[in-house]
Structure formats: structure tokens, C-alpha cells
PDB file of C-alpha atoms in Angstrom:
ATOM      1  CA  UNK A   1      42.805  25.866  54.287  1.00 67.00           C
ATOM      2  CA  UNK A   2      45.111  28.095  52.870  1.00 73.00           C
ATOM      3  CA  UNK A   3      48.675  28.024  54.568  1.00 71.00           C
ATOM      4  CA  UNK A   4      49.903  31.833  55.519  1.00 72.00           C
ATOM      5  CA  UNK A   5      53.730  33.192  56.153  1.00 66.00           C
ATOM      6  CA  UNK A   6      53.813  34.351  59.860  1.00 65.00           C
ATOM      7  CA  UNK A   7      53.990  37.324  59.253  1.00 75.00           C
ATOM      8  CA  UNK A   8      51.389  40.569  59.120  1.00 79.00           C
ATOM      9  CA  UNK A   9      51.996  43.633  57.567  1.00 80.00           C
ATOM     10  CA  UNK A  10      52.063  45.916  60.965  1.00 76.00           C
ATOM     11  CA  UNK A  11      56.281  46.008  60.994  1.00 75.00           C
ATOM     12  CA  UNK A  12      55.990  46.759  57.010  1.00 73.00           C
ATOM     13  CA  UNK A  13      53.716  49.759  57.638  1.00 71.00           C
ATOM     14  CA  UNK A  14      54.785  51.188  61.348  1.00 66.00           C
ATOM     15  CA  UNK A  15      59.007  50.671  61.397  1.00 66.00           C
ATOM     16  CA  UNK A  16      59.068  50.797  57.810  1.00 67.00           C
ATOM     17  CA  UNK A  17      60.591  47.299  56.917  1.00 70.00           C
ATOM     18  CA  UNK A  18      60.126  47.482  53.205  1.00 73.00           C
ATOM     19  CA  UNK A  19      60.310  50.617  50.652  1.00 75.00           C
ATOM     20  CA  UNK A  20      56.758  52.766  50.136  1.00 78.00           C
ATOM     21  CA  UNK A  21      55.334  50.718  47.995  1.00 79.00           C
ATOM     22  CA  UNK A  22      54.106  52.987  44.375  1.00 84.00           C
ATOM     23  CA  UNK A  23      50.996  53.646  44.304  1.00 87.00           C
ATOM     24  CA  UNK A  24      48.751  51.166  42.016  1.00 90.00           C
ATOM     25  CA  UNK A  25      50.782  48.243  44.248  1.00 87.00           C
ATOM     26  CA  UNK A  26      49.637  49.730  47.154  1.00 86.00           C
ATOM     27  CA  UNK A  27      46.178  50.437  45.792  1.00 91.00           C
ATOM     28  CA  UNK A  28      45.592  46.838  44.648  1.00 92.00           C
ATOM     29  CA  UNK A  29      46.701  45.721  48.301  1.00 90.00           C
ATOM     30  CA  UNK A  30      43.945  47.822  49.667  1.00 92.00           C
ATOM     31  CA  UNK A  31      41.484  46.280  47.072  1.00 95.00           C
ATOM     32  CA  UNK A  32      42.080  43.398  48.128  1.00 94.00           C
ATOM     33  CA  UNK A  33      41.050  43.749  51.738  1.00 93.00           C
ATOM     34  CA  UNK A  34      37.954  45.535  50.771  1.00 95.00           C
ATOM     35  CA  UNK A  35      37.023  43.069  48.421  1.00 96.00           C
ATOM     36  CA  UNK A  36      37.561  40.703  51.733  1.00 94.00           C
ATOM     37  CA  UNK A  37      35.823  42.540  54.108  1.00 93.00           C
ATOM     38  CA  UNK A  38      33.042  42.858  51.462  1.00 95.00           C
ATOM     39  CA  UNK A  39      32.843  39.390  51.166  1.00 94.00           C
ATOM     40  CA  UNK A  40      32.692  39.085  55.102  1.00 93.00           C
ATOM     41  CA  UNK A  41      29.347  41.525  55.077  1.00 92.00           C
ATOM     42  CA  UNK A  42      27.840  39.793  52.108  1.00 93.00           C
ATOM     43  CA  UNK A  43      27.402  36.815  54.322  1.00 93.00           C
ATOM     44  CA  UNK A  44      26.279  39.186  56.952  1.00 92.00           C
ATOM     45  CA  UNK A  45      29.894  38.958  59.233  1.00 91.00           C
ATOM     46  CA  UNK A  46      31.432  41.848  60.632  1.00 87.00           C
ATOM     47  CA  UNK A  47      34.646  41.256  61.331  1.00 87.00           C
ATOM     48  CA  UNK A  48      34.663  44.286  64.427  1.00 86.00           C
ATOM     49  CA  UNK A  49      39.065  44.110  64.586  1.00 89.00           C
ATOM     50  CA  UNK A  50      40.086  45.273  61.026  1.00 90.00           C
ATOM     51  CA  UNK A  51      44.072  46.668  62.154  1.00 90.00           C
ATOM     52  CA  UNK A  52      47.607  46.170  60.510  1.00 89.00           C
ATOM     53  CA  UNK A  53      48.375  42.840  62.955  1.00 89.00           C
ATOM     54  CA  UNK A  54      45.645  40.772  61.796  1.00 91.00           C
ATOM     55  CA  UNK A  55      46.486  41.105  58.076  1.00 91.00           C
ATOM     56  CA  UNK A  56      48.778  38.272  57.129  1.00 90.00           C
ATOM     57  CA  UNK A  57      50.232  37.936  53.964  1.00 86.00           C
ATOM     58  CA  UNK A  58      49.873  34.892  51.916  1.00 84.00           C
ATOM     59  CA  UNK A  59      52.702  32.908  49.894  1.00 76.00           C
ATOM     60  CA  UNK A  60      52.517  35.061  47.319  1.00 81.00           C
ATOM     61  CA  UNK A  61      52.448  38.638  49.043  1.00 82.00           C
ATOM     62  CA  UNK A  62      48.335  38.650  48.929  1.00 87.00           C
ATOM     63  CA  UNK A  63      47.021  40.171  52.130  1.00 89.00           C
ATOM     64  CA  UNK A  64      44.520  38.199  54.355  1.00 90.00           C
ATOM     65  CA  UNK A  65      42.331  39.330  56.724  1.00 92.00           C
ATOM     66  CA  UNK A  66      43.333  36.955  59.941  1.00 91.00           C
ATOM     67  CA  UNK A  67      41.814  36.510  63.645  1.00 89.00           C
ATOM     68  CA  UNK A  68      37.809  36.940  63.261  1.00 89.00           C
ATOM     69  CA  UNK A  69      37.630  35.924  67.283  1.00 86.00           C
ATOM     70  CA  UNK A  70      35.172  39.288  67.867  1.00 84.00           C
ATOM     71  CA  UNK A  71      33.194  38.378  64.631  1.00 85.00           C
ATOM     72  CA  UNK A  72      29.809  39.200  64.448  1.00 84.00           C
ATOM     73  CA  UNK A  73      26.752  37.361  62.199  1.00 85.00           C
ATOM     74  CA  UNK A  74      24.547  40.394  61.583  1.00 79.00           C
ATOM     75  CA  UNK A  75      21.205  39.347  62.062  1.00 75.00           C
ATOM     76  CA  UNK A  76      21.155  36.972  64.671  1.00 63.00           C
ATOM     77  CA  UNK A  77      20.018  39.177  67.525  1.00 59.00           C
ATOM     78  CA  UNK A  78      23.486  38.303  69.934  1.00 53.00           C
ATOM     79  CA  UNK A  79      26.740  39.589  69.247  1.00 50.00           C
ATOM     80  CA  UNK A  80      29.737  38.637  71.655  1.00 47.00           C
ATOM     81  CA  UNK A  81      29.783  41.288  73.724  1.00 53.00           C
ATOM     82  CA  UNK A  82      26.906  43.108  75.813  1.00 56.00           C
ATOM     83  CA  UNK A  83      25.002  46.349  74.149  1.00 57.00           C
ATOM     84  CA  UNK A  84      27.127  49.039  75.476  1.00 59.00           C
ATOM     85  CA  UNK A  85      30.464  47.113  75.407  1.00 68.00           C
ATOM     86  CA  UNK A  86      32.749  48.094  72.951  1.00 70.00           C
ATOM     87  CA  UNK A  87      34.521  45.556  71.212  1.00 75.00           C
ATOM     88  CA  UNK A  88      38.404  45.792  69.329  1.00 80.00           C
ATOM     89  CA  UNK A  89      41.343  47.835  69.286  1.00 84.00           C
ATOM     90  CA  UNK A  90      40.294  51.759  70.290  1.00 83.00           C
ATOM     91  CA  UNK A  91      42.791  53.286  67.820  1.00 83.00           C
ATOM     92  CA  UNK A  92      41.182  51.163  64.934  1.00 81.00           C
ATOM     93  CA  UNK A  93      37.409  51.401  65.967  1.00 79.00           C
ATOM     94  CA  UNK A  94      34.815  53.492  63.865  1.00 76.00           C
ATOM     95  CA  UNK A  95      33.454  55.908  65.531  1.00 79.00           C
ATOM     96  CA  UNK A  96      29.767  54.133  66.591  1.00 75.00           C
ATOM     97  CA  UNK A  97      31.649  51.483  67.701  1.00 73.00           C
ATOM     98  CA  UNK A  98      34.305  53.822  69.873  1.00 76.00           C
ATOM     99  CA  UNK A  99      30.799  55.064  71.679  1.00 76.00           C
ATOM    100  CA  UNK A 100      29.784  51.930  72.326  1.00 69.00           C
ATOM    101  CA  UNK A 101      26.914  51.790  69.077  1.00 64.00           C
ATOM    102  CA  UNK A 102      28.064  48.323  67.399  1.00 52.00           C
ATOM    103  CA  UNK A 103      24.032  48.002  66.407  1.00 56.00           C
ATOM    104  CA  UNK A 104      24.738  50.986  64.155  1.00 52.00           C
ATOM    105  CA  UNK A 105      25.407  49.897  60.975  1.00 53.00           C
ATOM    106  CA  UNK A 106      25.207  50.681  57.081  1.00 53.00           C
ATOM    107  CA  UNK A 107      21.721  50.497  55.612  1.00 46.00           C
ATOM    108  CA  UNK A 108      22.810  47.660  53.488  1.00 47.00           C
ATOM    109  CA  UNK A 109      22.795  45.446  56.772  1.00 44.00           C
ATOM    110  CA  UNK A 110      19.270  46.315  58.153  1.00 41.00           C
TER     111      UNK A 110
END
């Protein structure tokens, strides 16, 4: 297991710790977490808490997606919470989710 800095990139992003970043840095960075989160769904996990304080950055600057406590395995018929219940951070939710919908998903889950 990989070793990660303590440190997430919420402070770098909200209170402006580091410089705007130009653009094609700051477009790879976002690659990289939706090559992650891809990754997550193409073994059928949805991660369900996707916000600035649970990427961490690894040794060389690479974000990680961190803290997959309200994971879900698609498929499975349970999830960790009770139909109805939303799960994560409000201000980071999708919409479905907000309203209390985490069975809606993309068609590439079903």
C-alpha cells in the first residue's frame, strides 16, 4: 500500500494555499480522479463521498481518492444505508442522491 503525504487538496483549492494552477496541470489533475473513480465503477464501487478532503496527494503531487467508508458494491442488493437515507456530504451530493435516490444510477451500472 501506497504511502500518502497528510495532506488533501481542500486548503489548496478553498484558502488558496498554492498559485491557480494553468490549465493542462490542472486538467491532468482532474483526469486523474476520473480515471480513479472510473476504475472504482468498473469494479462496480461507488465511492458515494467524492469532495476536496478526501483527495490526498501522493509523494509525487498525484491526487488519490481517500476514505471509501460509505462505499457501495453495485449489485449486491444492500448498500450501507437504508433506501431513503441519503448518504455523504450535502454540498457534494448529485442530485438523486440529495433526494434520497442512491438506486438511481447510470445505465452502464444496471
Amino acid at each position: 500500500m501506497e504511502s500518502l503525504r497528510e495532506e488533501c487538496v481542500a486548503p489548496m483549492i478553498f484558502f488558496g494555499e498554492t498559485a491557480p494552477q494553468p490549465a493542462h496541470e490542472a486538467a491532468a489533475f482532474v483526469r486523474t480522479l476520473a480515471e480513479a473513480v472510473h476504475a472504482a465503477h468498473s469494479c462496480g464501487i461507488v465511492h458515494r463521498d467524492v469532495k476536496p478532503t478526501n483527495i490526498l496527494l501522493g509523494a509525487e503531487g498525484t491526487p488519490k481518492i481517500s476514505d471509501f467508508r460509505l462505499a457501495r458494491q453495485l449489485g449486491d442488493g444492500t448498500g450501507l444505508s437504508h433506501t431513503g437515507v441519503p448518504l455523504g456530504t450535502p454540498s457534494y451530493m448529485a442530485p438523486e442522491q440529495a433526494r434520497g435516490r442512491p438506486d438511481v444510477t447510470n445505465s452502464q451500472f444496471e
